[in-house]
Coordinates of C-alpha atoms and ligand atoms in Angstrom, one line a residue:
X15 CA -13.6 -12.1 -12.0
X16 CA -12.6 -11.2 -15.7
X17 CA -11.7 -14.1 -18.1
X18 CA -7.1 -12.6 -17.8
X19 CA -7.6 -12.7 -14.1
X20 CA -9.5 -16.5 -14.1
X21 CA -6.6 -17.8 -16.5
X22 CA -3.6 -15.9 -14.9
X23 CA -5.3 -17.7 -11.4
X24 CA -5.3 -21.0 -13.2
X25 CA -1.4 -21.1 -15.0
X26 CA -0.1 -19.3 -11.6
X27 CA -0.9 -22.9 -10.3
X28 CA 1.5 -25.0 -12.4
X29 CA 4.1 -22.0 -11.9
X30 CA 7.0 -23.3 -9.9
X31 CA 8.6 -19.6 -9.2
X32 CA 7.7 -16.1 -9.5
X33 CA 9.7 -12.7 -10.1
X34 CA 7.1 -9.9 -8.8
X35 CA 5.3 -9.4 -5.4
X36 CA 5.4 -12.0 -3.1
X37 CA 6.0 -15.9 -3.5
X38 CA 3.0 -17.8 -3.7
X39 CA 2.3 -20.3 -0.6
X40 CA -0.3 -22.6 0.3
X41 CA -2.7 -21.8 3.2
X42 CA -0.9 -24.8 5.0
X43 CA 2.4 -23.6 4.3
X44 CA 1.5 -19.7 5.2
X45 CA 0.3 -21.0 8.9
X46 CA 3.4 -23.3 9.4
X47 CA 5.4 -20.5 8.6
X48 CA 3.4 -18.6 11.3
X49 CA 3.4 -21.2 14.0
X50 CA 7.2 -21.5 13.2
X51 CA 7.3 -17.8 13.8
X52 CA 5.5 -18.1 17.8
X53 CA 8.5 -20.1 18.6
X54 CA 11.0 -18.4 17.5
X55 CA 8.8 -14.6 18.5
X56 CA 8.2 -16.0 21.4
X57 CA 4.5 -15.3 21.4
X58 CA 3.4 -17.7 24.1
X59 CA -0.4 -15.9 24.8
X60 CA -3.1 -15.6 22.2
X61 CA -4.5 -12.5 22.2
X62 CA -8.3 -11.4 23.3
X63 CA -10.6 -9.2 21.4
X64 CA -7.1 -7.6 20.6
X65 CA -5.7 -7.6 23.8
X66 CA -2.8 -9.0 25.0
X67 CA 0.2 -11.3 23.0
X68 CA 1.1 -10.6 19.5
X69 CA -1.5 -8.0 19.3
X70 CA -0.3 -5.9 21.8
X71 CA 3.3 -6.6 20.9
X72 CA 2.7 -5.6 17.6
X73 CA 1.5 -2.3 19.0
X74 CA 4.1 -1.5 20.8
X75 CA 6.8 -2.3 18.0
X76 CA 4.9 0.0 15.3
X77 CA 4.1 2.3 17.5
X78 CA 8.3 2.9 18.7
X79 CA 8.8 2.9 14.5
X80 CA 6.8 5.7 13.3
X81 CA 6.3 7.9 16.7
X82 CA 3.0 7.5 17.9
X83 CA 0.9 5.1 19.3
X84 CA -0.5 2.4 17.6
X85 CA -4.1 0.6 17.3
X86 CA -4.4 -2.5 15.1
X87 CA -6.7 -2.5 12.7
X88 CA -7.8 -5.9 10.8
X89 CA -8.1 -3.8 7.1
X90 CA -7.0 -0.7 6.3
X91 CA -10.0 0.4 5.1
X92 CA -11.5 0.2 8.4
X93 CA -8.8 2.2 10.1
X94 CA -8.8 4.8 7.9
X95 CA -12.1 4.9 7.6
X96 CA -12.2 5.2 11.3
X97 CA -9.4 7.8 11.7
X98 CA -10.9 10.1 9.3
X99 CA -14.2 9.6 11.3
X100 CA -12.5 11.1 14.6
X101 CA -10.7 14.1 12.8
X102 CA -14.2 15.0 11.0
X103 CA -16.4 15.2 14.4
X104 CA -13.2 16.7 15.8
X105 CA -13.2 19.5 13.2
X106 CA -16.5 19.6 13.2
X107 CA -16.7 19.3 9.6
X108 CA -17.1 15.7 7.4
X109 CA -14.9 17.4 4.7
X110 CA -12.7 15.7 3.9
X111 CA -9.7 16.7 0.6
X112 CA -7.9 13.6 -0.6
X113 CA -6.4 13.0 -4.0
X114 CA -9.2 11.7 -6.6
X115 CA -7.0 8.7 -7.2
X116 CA -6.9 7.5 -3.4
X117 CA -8.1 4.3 -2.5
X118 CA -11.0 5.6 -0.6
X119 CA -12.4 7.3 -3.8
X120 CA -11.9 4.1 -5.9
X121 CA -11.8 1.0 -4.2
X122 CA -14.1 0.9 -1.2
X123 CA -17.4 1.0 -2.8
X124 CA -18.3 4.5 -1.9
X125 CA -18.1 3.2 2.0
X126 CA -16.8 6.1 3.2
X127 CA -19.6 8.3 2.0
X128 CA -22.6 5.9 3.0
X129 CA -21.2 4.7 6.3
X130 CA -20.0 7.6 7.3
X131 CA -21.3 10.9 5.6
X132 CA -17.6 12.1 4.2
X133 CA -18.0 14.7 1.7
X134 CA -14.5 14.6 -0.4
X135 CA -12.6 17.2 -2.3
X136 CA -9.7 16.6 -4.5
X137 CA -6.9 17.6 -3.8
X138 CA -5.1 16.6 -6.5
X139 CA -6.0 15.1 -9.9
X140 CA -4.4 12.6 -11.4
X141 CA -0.9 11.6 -11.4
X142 CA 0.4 14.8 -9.0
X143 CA 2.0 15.1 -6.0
X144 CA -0.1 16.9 -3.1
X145 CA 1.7 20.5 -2.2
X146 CA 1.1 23.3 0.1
X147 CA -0.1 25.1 -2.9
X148 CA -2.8 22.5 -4.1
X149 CA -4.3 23.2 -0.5
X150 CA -4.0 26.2 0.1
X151 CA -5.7 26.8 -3.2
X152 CA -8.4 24.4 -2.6
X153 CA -9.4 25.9 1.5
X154 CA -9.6 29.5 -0.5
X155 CA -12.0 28.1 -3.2
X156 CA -14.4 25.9 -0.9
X157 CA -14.7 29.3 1.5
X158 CA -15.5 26.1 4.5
X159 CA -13.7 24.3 6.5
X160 CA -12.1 20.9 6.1
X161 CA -12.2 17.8 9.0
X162 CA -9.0 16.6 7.4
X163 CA -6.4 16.2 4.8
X164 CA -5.4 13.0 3.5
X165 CA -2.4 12.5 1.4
X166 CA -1.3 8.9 0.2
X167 CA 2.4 8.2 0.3
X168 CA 2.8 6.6 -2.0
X169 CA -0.1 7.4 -4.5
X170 CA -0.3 3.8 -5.8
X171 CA -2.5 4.5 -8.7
X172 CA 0.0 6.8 -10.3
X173 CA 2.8 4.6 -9.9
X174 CA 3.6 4.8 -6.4
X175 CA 4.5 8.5 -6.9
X176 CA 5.8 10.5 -3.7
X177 CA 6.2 14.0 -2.9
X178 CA 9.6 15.0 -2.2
X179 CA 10.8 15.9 1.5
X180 CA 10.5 19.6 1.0
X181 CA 7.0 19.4 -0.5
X182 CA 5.7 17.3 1.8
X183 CA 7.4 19.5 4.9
X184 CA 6.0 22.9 3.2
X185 CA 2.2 21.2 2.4
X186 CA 2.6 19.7 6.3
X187 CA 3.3 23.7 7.5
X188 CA 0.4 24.6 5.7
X189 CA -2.2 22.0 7.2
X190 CA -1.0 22.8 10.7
X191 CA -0.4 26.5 9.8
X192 CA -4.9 26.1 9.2
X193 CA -5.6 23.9 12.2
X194 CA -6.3 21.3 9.5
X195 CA -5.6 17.5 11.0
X196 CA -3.1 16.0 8.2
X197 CA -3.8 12.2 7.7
X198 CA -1.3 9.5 6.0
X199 CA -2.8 6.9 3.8
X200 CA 0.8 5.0 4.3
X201 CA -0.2 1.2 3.2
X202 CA 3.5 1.4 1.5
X203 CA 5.1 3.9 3.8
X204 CA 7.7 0.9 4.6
X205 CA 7.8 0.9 0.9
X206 CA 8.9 5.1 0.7
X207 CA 11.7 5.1 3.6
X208 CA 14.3 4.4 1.5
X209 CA 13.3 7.4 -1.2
X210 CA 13.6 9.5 2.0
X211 CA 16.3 8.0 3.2
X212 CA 15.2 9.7 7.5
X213 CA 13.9 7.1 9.8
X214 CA 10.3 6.5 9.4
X215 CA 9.4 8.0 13.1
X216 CA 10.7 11.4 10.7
X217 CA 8.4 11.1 8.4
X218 CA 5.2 9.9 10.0
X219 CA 6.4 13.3 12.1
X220 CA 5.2 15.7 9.4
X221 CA 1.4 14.3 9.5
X222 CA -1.2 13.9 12.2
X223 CA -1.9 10.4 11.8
X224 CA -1.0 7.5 9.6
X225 CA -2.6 4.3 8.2
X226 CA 0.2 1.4 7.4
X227 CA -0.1 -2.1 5.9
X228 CA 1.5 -5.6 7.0
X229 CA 0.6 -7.1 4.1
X230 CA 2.2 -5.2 1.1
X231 CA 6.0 -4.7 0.8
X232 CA 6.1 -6.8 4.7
X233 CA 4.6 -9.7 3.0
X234 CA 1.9 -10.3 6.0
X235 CA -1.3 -12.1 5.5
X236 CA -3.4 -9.1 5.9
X237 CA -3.9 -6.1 8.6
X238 CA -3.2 -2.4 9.5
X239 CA -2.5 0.0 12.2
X240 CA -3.2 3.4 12.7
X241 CA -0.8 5.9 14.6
X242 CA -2.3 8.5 16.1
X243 CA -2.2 11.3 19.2
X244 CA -2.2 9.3 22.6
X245 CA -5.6 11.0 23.1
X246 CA -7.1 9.6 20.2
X247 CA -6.1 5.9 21.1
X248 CA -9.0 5.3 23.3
X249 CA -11.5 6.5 20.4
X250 CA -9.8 4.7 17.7
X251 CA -9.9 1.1 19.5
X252 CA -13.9 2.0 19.9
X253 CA -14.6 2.7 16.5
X254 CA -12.3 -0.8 15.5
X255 CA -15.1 -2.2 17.5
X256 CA -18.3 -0.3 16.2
X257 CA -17.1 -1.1 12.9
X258 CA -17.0 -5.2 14.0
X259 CA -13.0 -4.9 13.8
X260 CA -12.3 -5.9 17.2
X261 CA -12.1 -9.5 16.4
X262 CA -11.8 -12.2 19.1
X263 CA -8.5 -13.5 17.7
X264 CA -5.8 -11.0 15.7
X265 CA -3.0 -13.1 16.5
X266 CA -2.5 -14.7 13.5
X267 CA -2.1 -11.1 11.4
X268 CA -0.4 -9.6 14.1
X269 CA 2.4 -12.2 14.0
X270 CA 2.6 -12.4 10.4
X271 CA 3.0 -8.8 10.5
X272 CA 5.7 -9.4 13.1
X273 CA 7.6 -11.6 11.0
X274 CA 7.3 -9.2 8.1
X275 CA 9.0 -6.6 10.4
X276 CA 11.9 -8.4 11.2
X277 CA 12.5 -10.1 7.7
X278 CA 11.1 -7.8 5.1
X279 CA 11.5 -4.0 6.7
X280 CA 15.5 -3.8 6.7
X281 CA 15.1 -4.8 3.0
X282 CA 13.2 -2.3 1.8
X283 CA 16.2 0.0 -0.1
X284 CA 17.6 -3.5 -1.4
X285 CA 14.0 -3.8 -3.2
X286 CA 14.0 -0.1 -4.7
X287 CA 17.5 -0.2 -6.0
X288 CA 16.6 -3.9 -7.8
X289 CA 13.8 -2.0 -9.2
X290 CA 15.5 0.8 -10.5
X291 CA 18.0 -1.0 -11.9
X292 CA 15.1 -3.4 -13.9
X293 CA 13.0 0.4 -14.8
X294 CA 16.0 1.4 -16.4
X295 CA 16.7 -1.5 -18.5
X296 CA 13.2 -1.6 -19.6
X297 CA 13.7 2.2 -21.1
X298 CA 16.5 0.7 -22.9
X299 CA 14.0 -2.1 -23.9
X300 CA 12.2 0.8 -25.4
X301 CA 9.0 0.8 -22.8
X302 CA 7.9 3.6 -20.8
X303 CA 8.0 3.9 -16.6
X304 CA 6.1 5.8 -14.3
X305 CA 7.7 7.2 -12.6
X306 CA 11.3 7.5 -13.9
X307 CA 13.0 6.5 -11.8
X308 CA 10.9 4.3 -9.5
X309 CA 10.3 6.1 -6.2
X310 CA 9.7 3.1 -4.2
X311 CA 9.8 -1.0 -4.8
X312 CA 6.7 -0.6 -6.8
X313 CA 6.2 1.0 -10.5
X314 CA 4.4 1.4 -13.7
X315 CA 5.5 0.2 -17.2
X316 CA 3.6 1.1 -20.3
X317 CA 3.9 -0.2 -24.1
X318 CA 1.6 0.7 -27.1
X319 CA -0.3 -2.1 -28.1
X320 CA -3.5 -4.3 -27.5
X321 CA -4.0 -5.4 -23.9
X322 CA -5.5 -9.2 -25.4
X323 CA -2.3 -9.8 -27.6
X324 CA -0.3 -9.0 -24.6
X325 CA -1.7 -10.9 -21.8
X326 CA -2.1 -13.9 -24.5
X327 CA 1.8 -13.5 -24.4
X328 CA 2.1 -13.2 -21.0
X329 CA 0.1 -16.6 -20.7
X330 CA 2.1 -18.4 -23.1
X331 CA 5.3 -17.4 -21.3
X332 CA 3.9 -18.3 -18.0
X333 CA 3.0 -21.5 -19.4
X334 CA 6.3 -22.4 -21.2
X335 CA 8.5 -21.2 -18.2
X336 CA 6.4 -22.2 -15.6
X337 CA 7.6 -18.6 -14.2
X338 CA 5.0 -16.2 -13.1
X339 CA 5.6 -12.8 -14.7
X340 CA 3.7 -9.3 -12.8
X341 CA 0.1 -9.6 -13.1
X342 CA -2.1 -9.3 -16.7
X343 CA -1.5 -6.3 -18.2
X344 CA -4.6 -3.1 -18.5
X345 CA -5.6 -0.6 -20.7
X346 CA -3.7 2.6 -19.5
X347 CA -5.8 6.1 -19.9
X348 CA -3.6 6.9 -23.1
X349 CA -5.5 4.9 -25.9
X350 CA -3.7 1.9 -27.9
X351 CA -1.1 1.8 -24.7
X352 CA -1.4 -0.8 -22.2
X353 CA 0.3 -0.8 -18.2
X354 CA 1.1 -3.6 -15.9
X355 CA 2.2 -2.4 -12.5
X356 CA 5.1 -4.3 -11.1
X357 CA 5.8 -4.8 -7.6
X358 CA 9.3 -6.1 -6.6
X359 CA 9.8 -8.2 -3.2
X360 CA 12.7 -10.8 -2.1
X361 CA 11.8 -13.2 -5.2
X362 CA 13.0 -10.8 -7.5
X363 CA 16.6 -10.3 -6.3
X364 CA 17.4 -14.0 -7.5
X365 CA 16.7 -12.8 -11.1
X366 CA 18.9 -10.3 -13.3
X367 CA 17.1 -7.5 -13.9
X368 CA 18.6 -7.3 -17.5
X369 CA 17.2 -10.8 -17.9
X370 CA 13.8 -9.7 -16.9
X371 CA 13.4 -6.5 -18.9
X372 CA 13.8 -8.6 -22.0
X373 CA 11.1 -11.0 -20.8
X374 CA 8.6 -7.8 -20.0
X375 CA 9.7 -6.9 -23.2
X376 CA 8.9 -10.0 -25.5
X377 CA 5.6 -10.2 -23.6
X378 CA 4.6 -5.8 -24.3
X379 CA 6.3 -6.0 -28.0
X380 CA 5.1 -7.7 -31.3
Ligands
PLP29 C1 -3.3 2.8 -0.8 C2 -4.2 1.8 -0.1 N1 -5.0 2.3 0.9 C3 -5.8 1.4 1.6 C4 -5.8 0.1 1.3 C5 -6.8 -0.8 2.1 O1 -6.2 -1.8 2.8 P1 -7.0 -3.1 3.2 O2 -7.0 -4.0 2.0 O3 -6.2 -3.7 4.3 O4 -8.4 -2.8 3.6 C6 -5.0 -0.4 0.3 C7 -5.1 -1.8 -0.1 O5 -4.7 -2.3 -1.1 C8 -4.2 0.5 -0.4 O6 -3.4 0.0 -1.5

């Protein structure tokens, strides 16, 4: 744990409210909230080895939202993991073309290649959206075949950056057009509905498979599904146990993600207008976003300077307003400019965002 993330942890404590992500709670008052949420759910059975209750209710809900069937998964880097292990040895090839800034490729510890043997291509490189082009011009360069195509909407390293409905259609026509399984990295597909503005069940229709989150924008305590073809189910719930996923009790995540179903989901446009309206003040505050406007709840800011001087300013705000304020700030890949990402969620509707972009400001500026 670096020395910003050790002091943010320690002033977030005396911090009475926050305006990004979602509001801090104790363990205690996470699980009161949950045991409140059994009454009023209804959730009267605990589920078994994922069967059953909340689990299965949970299912059945997400699965009637995006189209297909759904398997919980505890982590979604299990279920993607063992999604993209079924399309491979379906294919017949562990090829697998993802964008080099997807969470597999930077966050899991090289799992993917050492549990399972994936060999990756990019498909795109850096901040770009995937297109029919990008893989139709990657399938004639590697001369193979690919297991599977993995796009991540949105691409949360490059601001939460989503293709737009036509690209996405045309780069869908193309994967099917090559008998190549398309697969959804959607941990913030909740997130993306509103850029789309077509019921999710629309969207998740133009890919193969999807991977969603209960514990991003819905606010859950941790937790995935995966959607899939109803032949695939049976195969998907067996490698959630090979993997040790098929723990004897889910109930707890599958209720928080319940809750964040009914209280979080219908708010998802309310979130993305709130943060365009703040990324546009912040351009008049003369800081860069990314992207411009925000595509979902979720965004980049940038501002030259030195990442120490900022964060030192961040923790002196925090500390005289008691108010937590995004997360510490990093270097960005442009030298001498730093980026913070900011996440919006319910607690930031009770702020102006006018208000806010001059408190992001005084914390970036001199
Ligand atoms: C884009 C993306 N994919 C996958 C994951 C993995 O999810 P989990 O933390 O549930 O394993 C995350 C988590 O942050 C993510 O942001």
């Amino acid at each position: 744990v670096s020395d910003d993330a050790e002091r943010f942890r320690t002033l977030s404590r005396e911090c009475t409210s926050g305006v990004f992500w979602n509001p801090f709670r104790t363990p205690g008052e996470e699980l009161a909230t949950l045991a409140a949420a059994c009454g009023e759910l209804g959730i009267n059975e605990p589920d078994i080895y994922g069967e059953w209750g909340a689990v299965a209710r949970l299912e059945e809900q997400v699965g009637q939202l995006l189209g297909k069937p759904a398997v919980m998964f505890p982590s979604g880097v299990m279920a993607q993991q063992s999604m993209l292990r079924l399309w491979c040895e379906r294919s017949g090839s562990m090829r697998v073309a993802l964008p080099d800034l997807s969470h597999l490729l930077l966050h899991e510890d090289d799992g993917p290649r050492l549990v399972h043997g994936f060999r990756f291509e990019h498909l795109t490189t850096g901040a770009t959206v995937p297109t029919a082009e990008a893989f139709t011009d990657l399938t004639g360069r590697l001369g193979h075949g690919l297991g599977a195509v993995l796009v991540e909407l949105p691409l949360r390293e490059a601001g939460c950056l989503l293709p737009t409905w036509e690209e996405l259609t045309a780069l869908s026509v193309a994967t099917r057009g090559a008998g190549v399984p398309l697969h959804a990295d959607g941990a913030r597909i909740w997130e993306s509905q509103p850029f789309y503005d077509r019921p999710l069940s629309e969207i998740v229709g133009l890919v193969d498979s999807i991977y969603v989150s209960f514990y991003k924008g819905l606010g859950g305590l941790s937790g995935a599904c995966v959607a899939a073809p109803e032949d695939l189910v049976g195969e998907l719930r067996t490698w959630r146990r090979r993997m040790g996923g098929t723990l004897y009790r889910l109930t707890p995540y599958a209720v928080s993600a319940l809750v964040g179903l009914r209280d979080q989901l219908p708010r998802m446009a309310e979130y993305l207008a709130w943060a365009r309206a703040l990324a546009a003040e912040l351009v008049t505050n003369g800081l860069t976003v990314s992207p411009d406007p925000p595509h979902t709840n979720t965004f980049q800011v940038f501002a030259p300077g030195d990442v120490e001087q900022i964060n030192e300013r961040l923790f002196a705000f925090m500390a005289r307003e008691k108010r937590r304020l995004g997360y510490p700030w990093r270097a960005s890949e442009v030298p001498g400019v730093a980026m913070c990402e900011l996440p919006v969620a319910a607690a930031a509707l009770a702020h102006d965002p006018v208000q806010v972009a001059r408190w992001i400001a005084s914390v970036a500026g001199d």
